Amino acid sequence: MIPIVRRIVAARVPDRATADDLVQETLARVLAAVERIEPGMVEPYAIVTARNVVATMWRDQDRQRRHQHRVVDLRPPELPDEDVLAQEDRHAMAEALTRLSERERDTLLAHEVSGQDTHSLAAELGSTAGAVAAQLNRTRARLRVEYLLAADRVEPPTERCRPVLLALSSGDRRRQREVDAARHLLECELCARLSEPLMGRGRSRDDEVRVAVRVDADVVAARQAARELAARLGFASTDLTEVATAVSEIVRNIVRFADAGEVLVELLDSPRRGIRITARDSGPGIPDVQEALREGYSTYRGLGLGLPGARRLMDEFAVASEPGRGTTVTMTKWREAG
Amino acid sequence: MPGPRLFSILRQGSCLIASIHTALDDSQLLRFQQDLVETIGRDRARGVVIDVAALDVLDSFATSTLRDIGEMARLRGAATVVVGIQPEVAIAMVRLGLRTGVLETALDLEEGLARVDGRLAGAADGRRDR
């Protein structure tokens, strides 16, 4: 288990000393929880914990950075290497600031550093306070992206990277869908890494769960996550089992046919209460979706009921697939009849 | 990582009782299948009772693995009975459209053992059974 945790943390945290601390923290948390974990689930639990620990660190750092100008220096005496790190941090921040437009930079600095409020900024710019605040939010989102890129000393490899990172940084879900952010993160290693601190930002949502899917065990983790979330809506146990079974069928396809994918489980409020599962992969895609939904379709050992079977268990079911790019299955079960 | 046992295979007379303790993923199911079929041969078992009461999901893969086990056990001369399928699981299996007709089932472990004993007695009694 330790090598896995170490690998996960090391992939996200470049600094070795910090990475070691986070690994220790993860193991401590897993040990503390070991009695509550179902047998056989310790490893998935450790993986999720490791990701959370890293995300929390980023979030805390980000929060500290944002609030830094507000504190009088209360920090403890600096460690020898802290100076170097702080210097790198300053470089990255300075570099990121130069990548903003002049107007963005001036407004941001006037607000964040000089403490000028949005009303007086709006008066100067001939705009409204609301518009200035929105502009400031966009600027901060851009600054976060540029800061991460500068700190990493990388340029995004594709033209899609910046729009995707920006959409994630601003937390704008509509924009994220427009640029197909989730798919891009599966395809682009750099963005997958940089997006971690960006996604950890903002209100933590307790009405959705994401499960990364690579190996067999992830199928079990995904269906258990779906069952647990659905249980909160008070679904009957028959419905819970049907949801878990449908998730099992669909997520297995990711492990079989695609190398990597992700399952998003969300609770829905409108048009009525329900649970939606989105399983996305960057695999070879399904050449003929209609054919795959037909009864008796089979491409692997088993009963060949993957898609049509899962469709029967859920209320709504849709498959979108693009050959060579991957497949997205979206399925919903409603809590009460419509 | 040697975690807690995922399943156990115990011998009782000429019978094996195979209990699955927790949700198994596909590769763990295949290991269960392999272990069980090997044990049937090694112990010269005549009957196998598979207890799946701990499973909250029996999807197409799990079901086909159970069917395969039944078939492999039959080829090795043992009768298989699956016991403990939960009511919700049964509903989901049927709605999923799984065909499980060839799998012999019983409500619980006790009934399963009685069934296997009956089959063995019947077979010894001039093969009335089948």
PDB file of N, CA and C in Angstrom, chain B residues 14-57:
ATOM      1  N   SER B  14     -18.383 -34.735   2.450  1.00  0.00           N
ATOM      2  CA  SER B  14     -17.998 -34.776   1.035  1.00  0.00           C
ATOM      3  C   SER B  14     -18.392 -33.477   0.344  1.00  0.00           C
ATOM      4  N   CYS B  15     -18.729 -32.498   1.165  1.00  0.00           N
ATOM      5  CA  CYS B  15     -19.253 -31.242   0.647  1.00  0.00           C
ATOM      6  C   CYS B  15     -18.266 -30.098   0.891  1.00  0.00           C
ATOM      7  N   LEU B  16     -18.275 -29.093   0.016  1.00  0.00           N
ATOM      8  CA  LEU B  16     -17.503 -27.878   0.273  1.00  0.00           C
ATOM      9  C   LEU B  16     -18.478 -26.726   0.505  1.00  0.00           C
ATOM     10  N   ILE B  17     -18.159 -25.906   1.485  1.00  0.00           N
ATOM     11  CA  ILE B  17     -18.954 -24.696   1.692  1.00  0.00           C
ATOM     12  C   ILE B  17     -18.060 -23.507   1.358  1.00  0.00           C
ATOM     13  N   ALA B  18     -18.407 -22.813   0.275  1.00  0.00           N
ATOM     14  CA  ALA B  18     -17.601 -21.676  -0.156  1.00  0.00           C
ATOM     15  C   ALA B  18     -18.378 -20.405   0.160  1.00  0.00           C
ATOM     16  N   SER B  19     -17.827 -19.576   1.049  1.00  0.00           N
ATOM     17  CA  SER B  19     -18.519 -18.340   1.420  1.00  0.00           C
ATOM     18  C   SER B  19     -17.737 -17.142   0.910  1.00  0.00           C
ATOM     19  N   ILE B  20     -18.453 -16.230   0.255  1.00  0.00           N
ATOM     20  CA  ILE B  20     -17.830 -14.974  -0.170  1.00  0.00           C
ATOM     21  C   ILE B  20     -18.139 -13.951   0.925  1.00  0.00           C
ATOM     22  N   HIS B  21     -17.086 -13.311   1.454  1.00  0.00           N
ATOM     23  CA  HIS B  21     -17.277 -12.463   2.633  1.00  0.00           C
ATOM     24  C   HIS B  21     -17.556 -11.002   2.307  1.00  0.00           C
ATOM     25  N   THR B  22     -17.138 -10.567   1.139  1.00  0.00           N
ATOM     26  CA  THR B  22     -17.264  -9.138   0.830  1.00  0.00           C
ATOM     27  C   THR B  22     -17.377  -8.974  -0.682  1.00  0.00           C
ATOM     28  N   ALA B  23     -17.681  -7.752  -1.121  1.00  0.00           N
ATOM     29  CA  ALA B  23     -17.787  -7.503  -2.558  1.00  0.00           C
ATOM     30  C   ALA B  23     -16.456  -7.826  -3.229  1.00  0.00           C
ATOM     31  N   LEU B  24     -16.506  -8.637  -4.270  1.00  0.00           N
ATOM     32  CA  LEU B  24     -15.283  -9.006  -4.984  1.00  0.00           C
ATOM     33  C   LEU B  24     -15.249  -8.298  -6.325  1.00  0.00           C
ATOM     34  N   ASP B  25     -14.062  -7.856  -6.725  1.00  0.00           N
ATOM     35  CA  ASP B  25     -13.971  -7.343  -8.092  1.00  0.00           C
ATOM     36  C   ASP B  25     -13.726  -8.507  -9.039  1.00  0.00           C
ATOM     37  N   ASP B  26     -13.647  -8.207 -10.336  1.00  0.00           N
ATOM     38  CA  ASP B  26     -13.634  -9.282 -11.328  1.00  0.00           C
ATOM     39  C   ASP B  26     -12.448 -10.228 -11.158  1.00  0.00           C
ATOM     40  N   SER B  27     -11.260  -9.658 -10.894  1.00  0.00           N
ATOM     41  CA  SER B  27     -10.101 -10.545 -10.792  1.00  0.00           C
ATOM     42  C   SER B  27     -10.176 -11.393  -9.519  1.00  0.00           C
ATOM     43  N   GLN B  28     -10.768 -10.806  -8.466  1.00  0.00           N
ATOM     44  CA  GLN B  28     -10.929 -11.591  -7.234  1.00  0.00           C
ATOM     45  C   GLN B  28     -11.947 -12.722  -7.439  1.00  0.00           C
ATOM     46  N   LEU B  29     -12.982 -12.444  -8.236  1.00  0.00           N
ATOM     47  CA  LEU B  29     -13.967 -13.482  -8.541  1.00  0.00           C
ATOM     48  C   LEU B  29     -13.314 -14.635  -9.295  1.00  0.00           C
ATOM     49  N   LEU B  30     -12.425 -14.275 -10.226  1.00  0.00           N
ATOM     50  CA  LEU B  30     -11.762 -15.326 -10.999  1.00  0.00           C
ATOM     51  C   LEU B  30     -10.844 -16.152 -10.103  1.00  0.00           C
ATOM     52  N   ARG B  31     -10.219 -15.483  -9.107  1.00  0.00           N
ATOM     53  CA  ARG B  31      -9.365 -16.230  -8.183  1.00  0.00           C
ATOM     54  C   ARG B  31     -10.220 -17.170  -7.332  1.00  0.00           C
ATOM     55  N   PHE B  32     -11.375 -16.670  -6.927  1.00  0.00           N
ATOM     56  CA  PHE B  32     -12.312 -17.510  -6.168  1.00  0.00           C
ATOM     57  C   PHE B  32     -12.668 -18.752  -6.987  1.00  0.00           C
ATOM     58  N   GLN B  33     -13.001 -18.522  -8.256  1.00  0.00           N
ATOM     59  CA  GLN B  33     -13.369 -19.621  -9.137  1.00  0.00           C
ATOM     60  C   GLN B  33     -12.246 -20.652  -9.226  1.00  0.00           C
ATOM     61  N   GLN B  34     -11.036 -20.140  -9.430  1.00  0.00           N
ATOM     62  CA  GLN B  34      -9.885 -21.027  -9.590  1.00  0.00           C
ATOM     63  C   GLN B  34      -9.630 -21.831  -8.307  1.00  0.00           C
ATOM     64  N   ASP B  35      -9.617 -21.135  -7.172  1.00  0.00           N
ATOM     65  CA  ASP B  35      -9.387 -21.805  -5.887  1.00  0.00           C
ATOM     66  C   ASP B  35     -10.428 -22.885  -5.639  1.00  0.00           C
ATOM     67  N   LEU B  36     -11.683 -22.531  -5.934  1.00  0.00           N
ATOM     68  CA  LEU B  36     -12.776 -23.456  -5.637  1.00  0.00           C
ATOM     69  C   LEU B  36     -12.665 -24.708  -6.493  1.00  0.00           C
ATOM     70  N   VAL B  37     -12.431 -24.510  -7.795  1.00  0.00           N
ATOM     71  CA  VAL B  37     -12.361 -25.673  -8.680  1.00  0.00           C
ATOM     72  C   VAL B  37     -11.167 -26.555  -8.307  1.00  0.00           C
ATOM     73  N   GLU B  38     -10.061 -25.938  -7.928  1.00  0.00           N
ATOM     74  CA  GLU B  38      -8.902 -26.721  -7.492  1.00  0.00           C
ATOM     75  C   GLU B  38      -9.221 -27.522  -6.235  1.00  0.00           C
ATOM     76  N   THR B  39      -9.916 -26.852  -5.291  1.00  0.00           N
ATOM     77  CA  THR B  39     -10.240 -27.527  -4.031  1.00  0.00           C
ATOM     78  C   THR B  39     -11.191 -28.698  -4.267  1.00  0.00           C
ATOM     79  N   ILE B  40     -12.123 -28.521  -5.203  1.00  0.00           N
ATOM     80  CA  ILE B  40     -13.055 -29.617  -5.509  1.00  0.00           C
ATOM     81  C   ILE B  40     -12.265 -30.855  -5.925  1.00  0.00           C
ATOM     82  N   GLY B  41     -11.270 -30.651  -6.787  1.00  0.00           N
ATOM     83  CA  GLY B  41     -10.465 -31.777  -7.250  1.00  0.00           C
ATOM     84  C   GLY B  41      -9.639 -32.368  -6.126  1.00  0.00           C
ATOM     85  N   ARG B  42      -9.008 -31.483  -5.349  1.00  0.00           N
ATOM     86  CA  ARG B  42      -8.083 -31.965  -4.319  1.00  0.00           C
ATOM     87  C   ARG B  42      -8.833 -32.734  -3.222  1.00  0.00           C
ATOM     88  N   ASP B  43      -9.993 -32.197  -2.830  1.00  0.00           N
ATOM     89  CA  ASP B  43     -10.731 -32.820  -1.728  1.00  0.00           C
ATOM     90  C   ASP B  43     -11.710 -33.890  -2.205  1.00  0.00           C
ATOM     91  N   ARG B  44     -11.753 -34.121  -3.499  1.00  0.00           N
ATOM     92  CA  ARG B  44     -12.712 -35.077  -4.076  1.00  0.00           C
ATOM     93  C   ARG B  44     -14.123 -34.781  -3.580  1.00  0.00           C
ATOM     94  N   ALA B  45     -14.488 -33.497  -3.598  1.00  0.00           N
ATOM     95  CA  ALA B  45     -15.809 -33.100  -3.107  1.00  0.00           C
ATOM     96  C   ALA B  45     -16.882 -33.546  -4.090  1.00  0.00           C
ATOM     97  N   ARG B  46     -18.061 -33.899  -3.554  1.00  0.00           N
ATOM     98  CA  ARG B  46     -19.176 -34.307  -4.405  1.00  0.00           C
ATOM     99  C   ARG B  46     -20.212 -33.208  -4.523  1.00  0.00           C
ATOM    100  N   GLY B  47     -20.167 -32.287  -3.563  1.00  0.00           N
ATOM    101  CA  GLY B  47     -21.141 -31.197  -3.606  1.00  0.00           C
ATOM    102  C   GLY B  47     -20.489 -29.892  -3.187  1.00  0.00           C
ATOM    103  N   VAL B  48     -21.006 -28.772  -3.745  1.00  0.00           N
ATOM    104  CA  VAL B  48     -20.470 -27.457  -3.392  1.00  0.00           C
ATOM    105  C   VAL B  48     -21.639 -26.520  -3.081  1.00  0.00           C
ATOM    106  N   VAL B  49     -21.562 -25.861  -1.945  1.00  0.00           N
ATOM    107  CA  VAL B  49     -22.557 -24.839  -1.641  1.00  0.00           C
ATOM    108  C   VAL B  49     -21.844 -23.495  -1.655  1.00  0.00           C
ATOM    109  N   ILE B  50     -22.282 -22.576  -2.519  1.00  0.00           N
ATOM    110  CA  ILE B  50     -21.656 -21.253  -2.590  1.00  0.00           C
ATOM    111  C   ILE B  50     -22.578 -20.256  -1.915  1.00  0.00           C
ATOM    112  N   ASP B  51     -22.076 -19.612  -0.861  1.00  0.00           N
ATOM    113  CA  ASP B  51     -22.895 -18.673  -0.101  1.00  0.00           C
ATOM    114  C   ASP B  51     -22.577 -17.246  -0.552  1.00  0.00           C
ATOM    115  N   VAL B  52     -23.555 -16.606  -1.178  1.00  0.00           N
ATOM    116  CA  VAL B  52     -23.331 -15.246  -1.695  1.00  0.00           C
ATOM    117  C   VAL B  52     -24.147 -14.217  -0.910  1.00  0.00           C
ATOM    118  N   ALA B  53     -24.536 -14.565   0.318  1.00  0.00           N
ATOM    119  CA  ALA B  53     -25.396 -13.665   1.101  1.00  0.00           C
ATOM    120  C   ALA B  53     -24.738 -12.312   1.355  1.00  0.00           C
ATOM    121  N   ALA B  54     -23.401 -12.272   1.349  1.00  0.00           N
ATOM    122  CA  ALA B  54     -22.711 -11.011   1.652  1.00  0.00           C
ATOM    123  C   ALA B  54     -22.628 -10.090   0.431  1.00  0.00           C
ATOM    124  N   LEU B  55     -23.023 -10.579  -0.735  1.00  0.00           N
ATOM    125  CA  LEU B  55     -22.881  -9.757  -1.949  1.00  0.00           C
ATOM    126  C   LEU B  55     -24.090  -8.836  -2.128  1.00  0.00           C
ATOM    127  N   ASP B  56     -23.825  -7.553  -2.343  1.00  0.00           N
ATOM    128  CA  ASP B  56     -24.926  -6.617  -2.552  1.00  0.00           C
ATOM    129  C   ASP B  56     -25.201  -6.415  -4.034  1.00  0.00           C
ATOM    130  N   VAL B  57     -24.333  -6.964  -4.871  1.00  0.00           N
ATOM    131  CA  VAL B  57     -24.534  -6.859  -6.314  1.00  0.00           C
ATOM    132  C   VAL B  57     -24.106  -8.172  -6.959  1.00  0.00           C
TER     133      VAL B  57
END
